[in-house]
Amino acid sequence: MWCLVSYFVLLTLQVAGPVAVLATTAVSSLFFIVSFTTRYDANGTPSSVLPLPFLVFLCLSSPTALSMAIERAIYLDVAQIGLTWESLYLGDFPLIIPIVMLAFDSLFYFCLAMWLDKVVPGEYGKKQPLCYCFQPKYWSSSLRYGAQDKQVDSKHAYECVNECEHIEPIPEELKALNKLRIFGIKKTYKTSSGPVDAVRGITLDIYENEITCILGHNGAGKTTLVNMLTGLTPPTEGTAIIYGKDIRDTYDMREIRKFTGLCPQYDVLVDNMTCKEHLYLYAALKGIKKSEVDWEVQKILKDVDLIDKADCFTRNLSGGQKRKLSVGIAFIGNPKIIFLDEPSAGMDPKSRRHLWTLLKNKKNGRIILLSTHFMDEADILADRKAIVSKGKLRCCGSSLYLKTKFGIGYNLKYV
């Protein structure tokens, strides 16, 4: 039970901070109310001046319920009555009441913690409605996924027409492959100095069988955009449709994650686990069949050139090797869409070249969205480059289109 209480307190502290500390301390101190209102007769029998319903209410605080149970158990021992099935029901406030309330508190705190985790998420995640558990689609998979894939209505798409004029026209045969569509997506953070717009209305189509590069300086909004597309943070406005699933819908986002691979900007690795153990862990999370796990792990280790480091703890890896492992984790499970947030940061030139070859070989049949601030990396890898600055899309197209559009390069004339 105390594990469930600790889980509830941990979530509360994450959400409310110092306020939660005071509230938790106050609730835990409710036993003093019981202590100060308890009277003992000549035989040492405890009785309370508080009404029974109020005592039961106080037992919703599990520390109070436990303290009251211990107090009554001590009385039964001192009075030489002993703890038996019959003695559980003795007195105005029998021992059975706090025992039952402790069992009830276990379920109550578990449900409350799960509810708070959904409706008041921490730094990451999307807030759900207060009554989300009463929605039919929460309980019925047929209602949740039985409908046809969502599409953004034409009115919304019209309102989200990109303000950027420097967008390369797309051939008709390529339009059927626009499996990731971003519509006017925005993200505003509230700070002490006022709201800060990290992403300011990006509208963009990203195509299957291609590597699309989000190119921009530090602070341009690349990571924030990736975080919104992967569900780590909800957009303030706008949306994105990924293979027919809307990122604004919690249940659609759950489906999107099943075919998504992510290499975050900063490595999320456990120091005391080996490279192989990390891949086994993520293979289990991705639901790969046990008969295929060993083959998949060996394949990924070979792809990212970490075969000789398979049994090495990640704390002993270099920065570039950690990035390789993060890229391998993103590819495990053969996802349909892969987000790579500055994957080559910290790699030596040889490792970067190896990574570029890997990405080119892996792009068929999937979407690869790569963010970087290296011009050479974008020029070599990307089929299409989207340049972002100060949270806005400035231009998008192939290298040839952008160089032609902005006059970059040389003209050679034969006379």
mmCIF file of C-alpha atoms in Angstrom:
data_model
loop_
_atom_site.group_PDB
_atom_site.id
_atom_site.type_symbol
_atom_site.label_atom_id
_atom_site.label_comp_id
_atom_site.label_asym_id
_atom_site.label_seq_id
_atom_site.Cartn_x
_atom_site.Cartn_y
_atom_site.Cartn_z
ATOM 1 C CA MET A 1 0.000 0.000 0.000
ATOM 2 C CA TRP A 2 2.778 2.422 0.875
ATOM 3 C CA CYS A 3 4.178 2.034 -2.639
ATOM 4 C CA LEU A 4 0.865 3.347 -3.985
ATOM 5 C CA VAL A 5 0.847 6.205 -1.460
ATOM 6 C CA SER A 6 4.440 7.083 -2.394
ATOM 7 C CA TYR A 7 3.511 7.075 -6.097
ATOM 8 C CA PHE A 8 0.629 9.449 -5.381
ATOM 9 C CA VAL A 9 2.819 11.785 -3.297
ATOM 10 C CA LEU A 10 5.534 11.755 -5.984
ATOM 11 C CA LEU A 11 3.076 12.775 -8.701
ATOM 12 C CA THR A 12 1.635 15.467 -6.450
ATOM 13 C CA LEU A 13 5.083 16.895 -5.735
ATOM 14 C CA GLN A 14 5.913 16.965 -9.446
ATOM 15 C CA VAL A 15 2.723 18.847 -10.238
ATOM 16 C CA ALA A 16 2.308 21.278 -7.363
ATOM 17 C CA GLY A 17 5.794 21.553 -5.846
ATOM 18 C CA PRO A 18 5.977 23.401 -2.490
ATOM 19 C CA VAL A 19 2.183 23.609 -2.201
ATOM 20 C CA ALA A 20 1.999 19.830 -2.353
ATOM 21 C CA VAL A 21 4.610 19.540 0.414
ATOM 22 C CA LEU A 22 2.460 21.635 2.740
ATOM 23 C CA ALA A 23 -0.709 19.770 1.775
ATOM 24 C CA THR A 24 0.921 16.367 2.274
ATOM 25 C CA THR A 25 2.288 17.410 5.662
ATOM 26 C CA ALA A 26 -1.117 18.726 6.736
ATOM 27 C CA VAL A 27 -2.926 15.546 5.694
ATOM 28 C CA SER A 28 -0.331 13.383 7.416
ATOM 29 C CA SER A 29 -0.801 15.369 10.627
ATOM 30 C CA LEU A 30 -4.524 14.646 10.886
ATOM 31 C CA PHE A 31 -3.778 12.001 13.493
ATOM 32 C CA PHE A 32 -3.118 14.762 16.018
ATOM 33 C CA ILE A 33 -6.796 15.691 15.770
ATOM 34 C CA VAL A 34 -7.682 12.142 16.760
ATOM 35 C CA SER A 35 -5.103 12.076 19.560
ATOM 36 C CA PHE A 36 -6.294 15.308 21.152
ATOM 37 C CA THR A 37 -9.945 14.221 21.052
ATOM 38 C CA THR A 38 -9.439 10.680 22.389
ATOM 39 C CA ARG A 39 -10.450 9.971 26.002
ATOM 40 C CA TYR A 40 -9.700 6.917 28.153
ATOM 41 C CA ASP A 41 -11.944 5.606 30.922
ATOM 42 C CA ALA A 42 -10.824 3.931 34.154
ATOM 43 C CA ASN A 43 -10.289 0.630 32.335
ATOM 44 C CA GLY A 44 -8.133 2.276 29.671
ATOM 45 C CA THR A 45 -10.760 1.887 26.975
ATOM 46 C CA PRO A 46 -10.294 4.571 24.297
ATOM 47 C CA SER A 47 -13.224 6.612 23.032
ATOM 48 C CA SER A 48 -13.434 9.706 20.874
ATOM 49 C CA VAL A 49 -15.608 12.781 21.209
ATOM 50 C CA LEU A 50 -15.694 12.948 17.410
ATOM 51 C CA PRO A 51 -18.625 11.333 15.592
ATOM 52 C CA LEU A 52 -18.008 8.008 13.858
ATOM 53 C CA PRO A 53 -18.554 9.336 10.287
ATOM 54 C CA PHE A 54 -15.893 12.002 10.850
ATOM 55 C CA LEU A 55 -13.419 9.409 12.127
ATOM 56 C CA VAL A 56 -14.045 7.303 9.034
ATOM 57 C CA PHE A 57 -13.448 10.404 6.911
ATOM 58 C CA LEU A 58 -10.108 11.012 8.656
ATOM 59 C CA CYS A 59 -9.116 7.464 7.728
ATOM 60 C CA LEU A 60 -8.912 8.588 4.096
ATOM 61 C CA SER A 61 -5.477 9.764 5.199
ATOM 62 C CA SER A 62 -3.604 6.465 5.283
ATOM 63 C CA PRO A 63 -1.097 7.618 7.983
ATOM 64 C CA THR A 64 -4.062 8.503 10.185
ATOM 65 C CA ALA A 65 -5.775 5.175 9.518
ATOM 66 C CA LEU A 66 -2.563 3.276 10.294
ATOM 67 C CA SER A 67 -2.006 5.216 13.524
ATOM 68 C CA MET A 68 -5.566 4.581 14.668
ATOM 69 C CA ALA A 69 -5.233 0.876 13.874
ATOM 70 C CA ILE A 70 -2.000 0.647 15.876
ATOM 71 C CA GLU A 71 -3.575 2.502 18.805
ATOM 72 C CA ARG A 72 -6.527 0.081 18.970
ATOM 73 C CA ALA A 73 -4.247 -2.952 18.568
ATOM 74 C CA ILE A 74 -2.101 -1.745 21.488
ATOM 75 C CA TYR A 75 -5.213 -1.287 23.627
ATOM 76 C CA LEU A 76 -6.367 -4.858 22.905
ATOM 77 C CA ASP A 77 -2.947 -6.134 23.918
ATOM 78 C CA VAL A 78 -2.685 -4.046 27.105
ATOM 79 C CA ALA A 79 -6.230 -4.999 28.133
ATOM 80 C CA GLN A 80 -5.228 -8.660 27.650
ATOM 81 C CA ILE A 81 -8.093 -9.130 25.235
ATOM 82 C CA GLY A 82 -5.867 -10.132 22.367
ATOM 83 C CA LEU A 83 -6.341 -9.763 18.665
ATOM 84 C CA THR A 84 -9.038 -12.150 17.478
ATOM 85 C CA TRP A 85 -11.814 -12.055 14.909
ATOM 86 C CA GLU A 86 -14.260 -11.151 17.687
ATOM 87 C CA SER A 87 -12.087 -8.373 19.165
ATOM 88 C CA LEU A 88 -11.845 -6.673 15.769
ATOM 89 C CA TYR A 89 -15.428 -5.468 16.290
ATOM 90 C CA LEU A 90 -15.139 -4.294 19.935
ATOM 91 C CA GLY A 91 -15.685 -0.675 20.984
ATOM 92 C CA ASP A 92 -17.294 2.446 19.561
ATOM 93 C CA PHE A 93 -14.610 2.617 16.875
ATOM 94 C CA PRO A 94 -13.522 -0.999 16.340
ATOM 95 C CA LEU A 95 -10.182 -2.002 14.854
ATOM 96 C CA ILE A 96 -11.849 -3.409 11.749
ATOM 97 C CA ILE A 97 -12.732 0.115 10.526
ATOM 98 C CA PRO A 98 -9.165 1.471 10.090
ATOM 99 C CA ILE A 99 -8.081 -1.897 8.632
ATOM 100 C CA VAL A 100 -10.831 -1.761 6.002
ATOM 101 C CA MET A 101 -10.043 1.901 5.331
ATOM 102 C CA LEU A 102 -6.373 1.064 4.776
ATOM 103 C CA ALA A 103 -7.405 -1.423 2.097
ATOM 104 C CA PHE A 104 -9.749 1.173 0.590
ATOM 105 C CA ASP A 105 -6.993 3.819 0.690
ATOM 106 C CA SER A 106 -4.732 1.557 -1.375
ATOM 107 C CA LEU A 107 -7.238 1.499 -4.223
ATOM 108 C CA PHE A 108 -8.216 5.147 -3.712
ATOM 109 C CA TYR A 109 -4.653 6.499 -3.882
ATOM 110 C CA PHE A 110 -3.836 4.323 -6.884
ATOM 111 C CA CYS A 111 -6.855 5.580 -8.841
ATOM 112 C CA LEU A 112 -6.223 9.174 -7.766
ATOM 113 C CA ALA A 113 -2.573 8.980 -8.811
ATOM 114 C CA MET A 114 -3.484 7.522 -12.212
ATOM 115 C CA TRP A 115 -6.100 10.229 -12.712
ATOM 116 C CA LEU A 116 -3.710 13.045 -11.751
ATOM 117 C CA ASP A 117 -1.059 11.624 -14.063
ATOM 118 C CA LYS A 118 -3.475 12.051 -16.981
ATOM 119 C CA VAL A 119 -5.238 15.334 -16.221
ATOM 120 C CA VAL A 120 -2.276 17.216 -14.716
ATOM 121 C CA PRO A 121 0.827 15.941 -16.554
ATOM 122 C CA GLY A 122 4.278 17.109 -15.626
ATOM 123 C CA GLU A 123 6.860 18.595 -17.963
ATOM 124 C CA TYR A 124 6.024 16.112 -20.719
ATOM 125 C CA GLY A 125 2.737 14.765 -21.984
ATOM 126 C CA LYS A 126 -0.649 16.077 -22.969
ATOM 127 C CA LYS A 127 -3.382 17.083 -20.551
ATOM 128 C CA GLN A 128 -6.535 15.009 -20.811
ATOM 129 C CA PRO A 129 -10.096 16.131 -19.915
ATOM 130 C CA LEU A 130 -11.098 15.843 -16.257
ATOM 131 C CA CYS A 131 -13.673 13.178 -17.118
ATOM 132 C CA TYR A 132 -11.546 11.301 -19.659
ATOM 133 C CA CYS A 133 -12.228 7.952 -17.975
ATOM 134 C CA PHE A 134 -15.960 8.344 -18.665
ATOM 135 C CA GLN A 135 -15.485 8.719 -22.424
ATOM 136 C CA PRO A 136 -16.606 5.618 -24.366
ATOM 137 C CA LYS A 137 -13.497 5.616 -26.579
ATOM 138 C CA TYR A 138 -11.294 5.300 -23.483
ATOM 139 C CA TRP A 139 -12.772 1.862 -22.786
ATOM 140 C CA SER A 140 -13.704 0.657 -26.272
ATOM 141 C CA SER A 141 -10.942 -0.050 -28.772
ATOM 142 C CA SER A 142 -13.523 -0.329 -31.563
ATOM 143 C CA LEU A 143 -14.709 3.221 -30.914
ATOM 144 C CA ARG A 144 -11.146 4.391 -30.552
ATOM 145 C CA TYR A 145 -9.615 2.977 -33.714
ATOM 146 C CA GLY A 146 -12.537 1.682 -35.733
ATOM 147 C CA ALA A 147 -13.179 4.951 -37.507
ATOM 148 C CA GLN A 148 -11.363 5.880 -40.688
ATOM 149 C CA ASP A 149 -8.145 7.833 -40.413
ATOM 150 C CA LYS A 150 -8.674 11.450 -39.474
ATOM 151 C CA GLN A 151 -8.127 14.195 -41.992
ATOM 152 C CA VAL A 152 -7.926 17.896 -41.306
ATOM 153 C CA ASP A 153 -11.026 19.559 -42.702
ATOM 154 C CA SER A 154 -10.624 21.820 -45.703
ATOM 155 C CA LYS A 155 -11.538 24.957 -43.744
ATOM 156 C CA HIS A 156 -8.780 24.348 -41.219
ATOM 157 C CA ALA A 157 -6.300 23.529 -43.993
ATOM 158 C CA TYR A 158 -7.254 26.752 -45.797
ATOM 159 C CA GLU A 159 -6.729 28.801 -42.635
ATOM 160 C CA CYS A 160 -3.268 27.251 -42.212
ATOM 161 C CA VAL A 161 -1.899 28.160 -45.637
ATOM 162 C CA ASN A 162 1.808 28.753 -45.201
ATOM 163 C CA GLU A 163 2.851 32.390 -45.087
ATOM 164 C CA CYS A 164 6.242 31.431 -46.509
ATOM 165 C CA GLU A 165 6.449 32.054 -50.263
ATOM 166 C CA HIS A 166 9.673 30.145 -50.833
ATOM 167 C CA ILE A 167 8.231 26.625 -51.035
ATOM 168 C CA GLU A 168 9.226 24.340 -53.900
ATOM 169 C CA PRO A 169 6.215 23.088 -55.915
ATOM 170 C CA ILE A 170 5.552 19.380 -55.495
ATOM 171 C CA PRO A 171 4.873 17.002 -58.433
ATOM 172 C CA GLU A 172 1.428 15.412 -58.455
ATOM 173 C CA GLU A 173 2.793 11.876 -58.087
ATOM 174 C CA LEU A 174 4.589 12.880 -54.881
ATOM 175 C CA LYS A 175 1.529 14.385 -53.196
ATOM 176 C CA ALA A 176 0.120 10.936 -52.414
ATOM 177 C CA LEU A 177 3.158 10.301 -50.200
ATOM 178 C CA ASN A 178 2.641 13.268 -47.867
ATOM 179 C CA LYS A 179 2.174 11.093 -44.782
ATOM 180 C CA LEU A 180 3.139 13.809 -42.301
ATOM 181 C CA ARG A 181 1.201 17.052 -42.648
ATOM 182 C CA ILE A 182 1.788 19.972 -40.301
ATOM 183 C CA PHE A 183 -0.916 22.641 -40.133
ATOM 184 C CA GLY A 184 -0.160 26.001 -38.520
ATOM 185 C CA ILE A 185 1.491 24.458 -35.481
ATOM 186 C CA LYS A 186 2.469 26.848 -32.703
ATOM 187 C CA LYS A 187 4.015 26.551 -29.268
ATOM 188 C CA THR A 188 4.004 29.327 -26.685
ATOM 189 C CA TYR A 189 5.687 29.012 -23.306
ATOM 190 C CA LYS A 190 4.638 31.092 -20.331
ATOM 191 C CA THR A 191 7.567 32.675 -18.507
ATOM 192 C CA SER A 192 7.943 35.223 -15.734
ATOM 193 C CA SER A 193 8.782 37.869 -18.336
ATOM 194 C CA GLY A 194 5.764 37.012 -20.498
ATOM 195 C CA PRO A 195 4.821 34.518 -23.225
ATOM 196 C CA VAL A 196 7.591 33.257 -25.500
ATOM 197 C CA ASP A 197 6.775 31.881 -28.963
ATOM 198 C CA ALA A 198 9.085 28.942 -29.657
ATOM 199 C CA VAL A 199 7.269 27.850 -32.836
ATOM 200 C CA ARG A 200 5.144 30.365 -34.713
ATOM 201 C CA GLY A 201 2.740 28.757 -37.147
ATOM 202 C CA ILE A 202 4.657 26.228 -39.237
ATOM 203 C CA THR A 203 2.763 24.558 -42.086
ATOM 204 C CA LEU A 204 4.659 21.845 -43.927
ATOM 205 C CA ASP A 205 4.181 18.553 -45.792
ATOM 206 C CA ILE A 206 6.746 15.791 -45.280
ATOM 207 C CA TYR A 207 6.928 12.859 -47.680
ATOM 208 C CA GLU A 208 7.544 9.150 -47.408
ATOM 209 C CA ASN A 209 10.725 7.642 -48.912
ATOM 210 C CA GLU A 210 12.538 10.905 -48.252
ATOM 211 C CA ILE A 211 14.838 12.457 -45.691
ATOM 212 C CA THR A 212 13.517 15.860 -44.725
ATOM 213 C CA CYS A 213 15.917 18.104 -42.865
ATOM 214 C CA ILE A 214 14.858 20.851 -40.458
ATOM 215 C CA LEU A 215 17.764 23.257 -40.642
ATOM 216 C CA GLY A 216 18.225 26.132 -38.228
ATOM 217 C CA HIS A 217 20.406 27.767 -35.613
ATOM 218 C CA ASN A 218 20.253 26.946 -31.913
ATOM 219 C CA GLY A 219 16.960 28.199 -30.500
ATOM 220 C CA ALA A 220 15.231 28.263 -33.888
ATOM 221 C CA GLY A 221 12.479 25.905 -32.686
ATOM 222 C CA LYS A 222 13.676 22.605 -34.180
ATOM 223 C CA THR A 223 13.583 20.582 -30.953
ATOM 224 C CA THR A 224 10.258 22.092 -29.903
ATOM 225 C CA LEU A 225 8.758 21.072 -33.247
ATOM 226 C CA VAL A 226 10.040 17.501 -32.842
ATOM 227 C CA ASN A 227 8.726 17.367 -29.274
ATOM 228 C CA MET A 228 5.246 18.352 -30.466
ATOM 229 C CA LEU A 229 5.238 15.816 -33.294
ATOM 230 C CA THR A 230 6.242 13.010 -30.904
ATOM 231 C CA GLY A 231 3.736 13.978 -28.209
ATOM 232 C CA LEU A 232 6.281 15.074 -25.595
ATOM 233 C CA THR A 233 4.624 18.469 -25.432
ATOM 234 C CA PRO A 234 1.220 19.547 -26.793
ATOM 235 C CA PRO A 235 0.964 22.340 -29.373
ATOM 236 C CA THR A 236 -0.603 25.620 -28.314
ATOM 237 C CA GLU A 237 -2.334 25.934 -31.686
ATOM 238 C CA GLY A 238 -2.497 23.946 -34.900
ATOM 239 C CA THR A 239 -1.960 20.244 -35.360
ATOM 240 C CA ALA A 240 -0.205 17.595 -37.424
ATOM 241 C CA ILE A 241 -1.531 14.483 -39.141
ATOM 242 C CA ILE A 242 0.859 11.505 -39.129
ATOM 243 C CA TYR A 243 -0.266 8.594 -41.281
ATOM 244 C CA GLY A 244 -3.865 9.696 -40.786
ATOM 245 C CA LYS A 245 -3.557 10.136 -37.000
ATOM 246 C CA ASP A 246 -4.036 13.497 -35.290
ATOM 247 C CA ILE A 247 -1.423 14.435 -32.686
ATOM 248 C CA ARG A 248 -4.062 16.397 -30.743
ATOM 249 C CA ASP A 249 -5.972 13.196 -30.014
ATOM 250 C CA THR A 250 -4.539 11.293 -27.048
ATOM 251 C CA TYR A 251 -5.542 7.901 -28.409
ATOM 252 C CA ASP A 252 -4.237 8.690 -31.900
ATOM 253 C CA MET A 253 -0.958 9.759 -30.308
ATOM 254 C CA ARG A 254 -0.787 6.399 -28.568
ATOM 255 C CA GLU A 255 -1.083 4.709 -31.974
ATOM 256 C CA ILE A 256 1.485 7.039 -33.554
ATOM 257 C CA ARG A 257 4.061 6.067 -30.939
ATOM 258 C CA LYS A 258 3.747 2.417 -31.968
ATOM 259 C CA PHE A 259 5.343 3.138 -35.352
ATOM 260 C CA THR A 260 7.628 6.004 -34.316
ATOM 261 C CA GLY A 261 11.343 6.028 -33.538
ATOM 262 C CA LEU A 262 12.985 8.950 -31.740
ATOM 263 C CA CYS A 263 16.569 10.008 -31.194
ATOM 264 C CA PRO A 264 16.260 12.969 -28.795
ATOM 265 C CA GLN A 265 18.660 15.879 -28.660
ATOM 266 C CA TYR A 266 20.141 14.608 -25.407
ATOM 267 C CA ASP A 267 20.942 10.945 -24.821
ATOM 268 C CA VAL A 268 18.470 9.142 -22.545
ATOM 269 C CA LEU A 269 20.667 6.260 -21.421
ATOM 270 C CA VAL A 270 21.269 4.357 -18.178
ATOM 271 C CA ASP A 271 24.916 4.413 -17.091
ATOM 272 C CA ASN A 272 24.836 0.913 -15.586
ATOM 273 C CA MET A 273 23.337 -0.783 -18.646
ATOM 274 C CA THR A 274 25.239 -2.030 -21.673
ATOM 275 C CA CYS A 275 24.500 -1.143 -25.284
ATOM 276 C CA LYS A 276 22.977 -4.567 -25.859
ATOM 277 C CA GLU A 277 20.789 -4.288 -22.745
ATOM 278 C CA HIS A 278 19.440 -0.935 -23.932
ATOM 279 C CA LEU A 279 18.431 -2.444 -27.254
ATOM 280 C CA TYR A 280 16.830 -5.455 -25.571
ATOM 281 C CA LEU A 281 14.850 -3.095 -23.344
ATOM 282 C CA TYR A 282 13.542 -1.001 -26.225
ATOM 283 C CA ALA A 283 12.857 -4.119 -28.281
ATOM 284 C CA ALA A 284 10.584 -5.311 -25.472
ATOM 285 C CA LEU A 285 8.888 -1.908 -25.292
ATOM 286 C CA LYS A 286 8.305 -1.988 -29.062
ATOM 287 C CA GLY A 287 6.710 -5.442 -28.780
ATOM 288 C CA ILE A 288 9.190 -7.304 -30.978
ATOM 289 C CA LYS A 289 8.684 -11.071 -30.912
ATOM 290 C CA LYS A 290 11.075 -12.953 -28.628
ATOM 291 C CA SER A 291 12.203 -15.142 -31.498
ATOM 292 C CA GLU A 292 13.301 -12.039 -33.434
ATOM 293 C CA VAL A 293 14.843 -9.962 -30.650
ATOM 294 C CA ASP A 294 18.376 -11.394 -30.821
ATOM 295 C CA TRP A 295 18.529 -10.961 -34.585
ATOM 296 C CA GLU A 296 17.147 -7.417 -34.371
ATOM 297 C CA VAL A 297 19.610 -6.351 -31.661
ATOM 298 C CA GLN A 298 22.610 -7.730 -33.554
ATOM 299 C CA LYS A 299 21.418 -6.045 -36.738
ATOM 300 C CA ILE A 300 21.097 -2.647 -35.044
ATOM 301 C CA LEU A 301 24.513 -2.968 -33.371
ATOM 302 C CA LYS A 302 26.034 -3.709 -36.764
ATOM 303 C CA ASP A 303 24.167 -0.869 -38.479
ATOM 304 C CA VAL A 304 25.420 1.745 -35.992
ATOM 305 C CA ASP A 305 28.930 0.235 -35.786
ATOM 306 C CA LEU A 306 28.760 -0.736 -32.094
ATOM 307 C CA ILE A 307 29.375 -4.482 -32.362
ATOM 308 C CA ASP A 308 32.631 -4.210 -30.403
ATOM 309 C CA LYS A 309 30.868 -2.128 -27.713
ATOM 310 C CA ALA A 310 27.840 -4.399 -27.290
ATOM 311 C CA ASP A 311 28.735 -5.394 -23.717
ATOM 312 C CA CYS A 312 30.203 -2.046 -22.709
ATOM 313 C CA PHE A 313 28.437 0.076 -20.083
ATOM 314 C CA THR A 314 27.172 3.343 -21.509
ATOM 315 C CA ARG A 315 29.037 5.324 -18.850
ATOM 316 C CA ASN A 316 32.251 4.204 -20.569
ATOM 317 C CA LEU A 317 31.157 5.291 -24.052
ATOM 318 C CA SER A 318 32.296 8.480 -25.730
ATOM 319 C CA GLY A 319 29.793 11.170 -26.662
ATOM 320 C CA GLY A 320 29.757 10.064 -30.291
ATOM 321 C CA GLN A 321 29.214 6.416 -29.352
ATOM 322 C CA LYS A 322 26.278 7.398 -27.154
ATOM 323 C CA ARG A 323 24.739 9.204 -30.113
ATOM 324 C CA LYS A 324 25.182 6.052 -32.210
ATOM 325 C CA LEU A 325 23.324 4.040 -29.578
ATOM 326 C CA SER A 326 20.523 6.626 -29.475
ATOM 327 C CA VAL A 327 20.198 6.385 -33.257
ATOM 328 C CA GLY A 328 20.093 2.591 -33.002
ATOM 329 C CA ILE A 329 17.315 2.804 -30.415
ATOM 330 C CA ALA A 330 15.344 5.016 -32.810
ATOM 331 C CA PHE A 331 15.590 2.399 -35.580
ATOM 332 C CA ILE A 332 14.768 -0.677 -33.516
ATOM 333 C CA GLY A 333 11.414 -2.217 -34.353
ATOM 334 C CA ASN A 334 11.468 -0.965 -37.971
ATOM 335 C CA PRO A 335 9.331 2.173 -37.355
ATOM 336 C CA LYS A 336 7.540 3.934 -40.222
ATOM 337 C CA ILE A 337 8.600 7.396 -39.089
ATOM 338 C CA ILE A 338 11.862 8.366 -37.406
ATOM 339 C CA PHE A 339 12.672 11.669 -35.721
ATOM 340 C CA LEU A 340 16.382 12.417 -35.330
ATOM 341 C CA ASP A 341 17.187 15.542 -33.329
ATOM 342 C CA GLU A 342 20.790 16.500 -34.129
ATOM 343 C CA PRO A 343 21.922 12.844 -34.250
ATOM 344 C CA SER A 344 25.495 13.524 -35.386
ATOM 345 C CA ALA A 345 26.336 15.968 -32.582
ATOM 346 C CA GLY A 346 29.595 14.888 -30.958
ATOM 347 C CA MET A 347 30.509 12.375 -33.671
ATOM 348 C CA ASP A 348 33.874 12.331 -35.418
ATOM 349 C CA PRO A 349 33.932 12.777 -39.232
ATOM 350 C CA LYS A 350 34.194 9.030 -39.905
ATOM 351 C CA SER A 351 31.205 8.245 -37.687
ATOM 352 C CA ARG A 352 29.186 11.037 -39.284
ATOM 353 C CA ARG A 353 29.834 9.583 -42.744
ATOM 354 C CA HIS A 354 28.810 6.139 -41.523
ATOM 355 C CA LEU A 355 25.590 7.613 -40.101
ATOM 356 C CA TRP A 356 24.816 9.414 -43.358
ATOM 357 C CA THR A 357 25.204 6.176 -45.318
ATOM 358 C CA LEU A 358 22.921 4.387 -42.856
ATOM 359 C CA LEU A 359 20.196 7.028 -43.165
ATOM 360 C CA LYS A 360 20.308 6.979 -46.961
ATOM 361 C CA ASN A 361 19.948 3.198 -46.962
ATOM 362 C CA LYS A 362 17.061 3.272 -44.486
ATOM 363 C CA LYS A 363 14.844 5.965 -45.987
ATOM 364 C CA ASN A 364 12.807 3.766 -48.351
ATOM 365 C CA GLY A 365 9.365 2.926 -46.997
ATOM 366 C CA ARG A 366 9.522 5.414 -44.157
ATOM 367 C CA ILE A 367 9.742 9.079 -43.219
ATOM 368 C CA ILE A 368 12.984 10.354 -41.709
ATOM 369 C CA LEU A 369 12.795 13.824 -40.184
ATOM 370 C CA LEU A 370 16.238 15.113 -39.277
ATOM 371 C CA SER A 371 17.030 18.334 -37.438
ATOM 372 C CA THR A 372 20.505 19.820 -37.623
ATOM 373 C CA HIS A 373 22.426 23.066 -37.821
ATOM 374 C CA PHE A 374 25.166 21.625 -40.059
ATOM 375 C CA MET A 375 24.776 22.868 -43.633
ATOM 376 C CA ASP A 376 26.945 20.106 -45.117
ATOM 377 C CA GLU A 377 24.904 17.403 -43.380
ATOM 378 C CA ALA A 378 21.656 18.846 -44.684
ATOM 379 C CA ASP A 379 23.058 19.252 -48.204
ATOM 380 C CA ILE A 380 24.313 15.658 -48.392
ATOM 381 C CA LEU A 381 21.390 13.889 -46.722
ATOM 382 C CA ALA A 382 18.194 15.794 -47.328
ATOM 383 C CA ASP A 383 15.851 15.295 -50.245
ATOM 384 C CA ARG A 384 14.099 18.411 -49.012
ATOM 385 C CA LYS A 385 15.344 21.042 -46.572
ATOM 386 C CA ALA A 386 13.104 23.215 -44.424
ATOM 387 C CA ILE A 387 14.947 26.197 -42.985
ATOM 388 C CA VAL A 388 13.543 27.486 -39.699
ATOM 389 C CA SER A 389 14.475 30.725 -37.968
ATOM 390 C CA LYS A 390 12.921 32.281 -34.868
ATOM 391 C CA GLY A 391 10.148 29.705 -34.880
ATOM 392 C CA LYS A 392 9.043 30.344 -38.470
ATOM 393 C CA LEU A 393 9.508 28.412 -41.690
ATOM 394 C CA ARG A 394 11.563 30.589 -44.028
ATOM 395 C CA CYS A 395 11.899 28.313 -47.074
ATOM 396 C CA CYS A 396 11.603 24.681 -48.078
ATOM 397 C CA GLY A 397 12.744 22.650 -51.050
ATOM 398 C CA SER A 398 15.511 20.581 -52.568
ATOM 399 C CA SER A 399 19.116 21.774 -52.570
ATOM 400 C CA LEU A 400 18.877 22.630 -56.272
ATOM 401 C CA TYR A 401 15.706 24.665 -55.754
ATOM 402 C CA LEU A 402 17.111 26.636 -52.823
ATOM 403 C CA LYS A 403 20.415 27.351 -54.554
ATOM 404 C CA THR A 404 18.614 28.455 -57.702
ATOM 405 C CA LYS A 405 16.095 30.525 -55.760
ATOM 406 C CA PHE A 406 18.646 32.404 -53.700
ATOM 407 C CA GLY A 407 21.432 32.560 -56.261
ATOM 408 C CA ILE A 408 23.928 30.456 -54.355
ATOM 409 C CA GLY A 409 26.664 28.898 -56.472
ATOM 410 C CA TYR A 410 28.543 29.707 -59.663
ATOM 411 C CA ASN A 411 27.546 30.200 -63.288
ATOM 412 C CA LEU A 412 29.994 28.965 -65.909
ATOM 413 C CA LYS A 413 29.650 30.376 -69.427
ATOM 414 C CA TYR A 414 31.403 28.982 -72.491
ATOM 415 C CA VAL A 415 32.152 31.571 -75.167
#
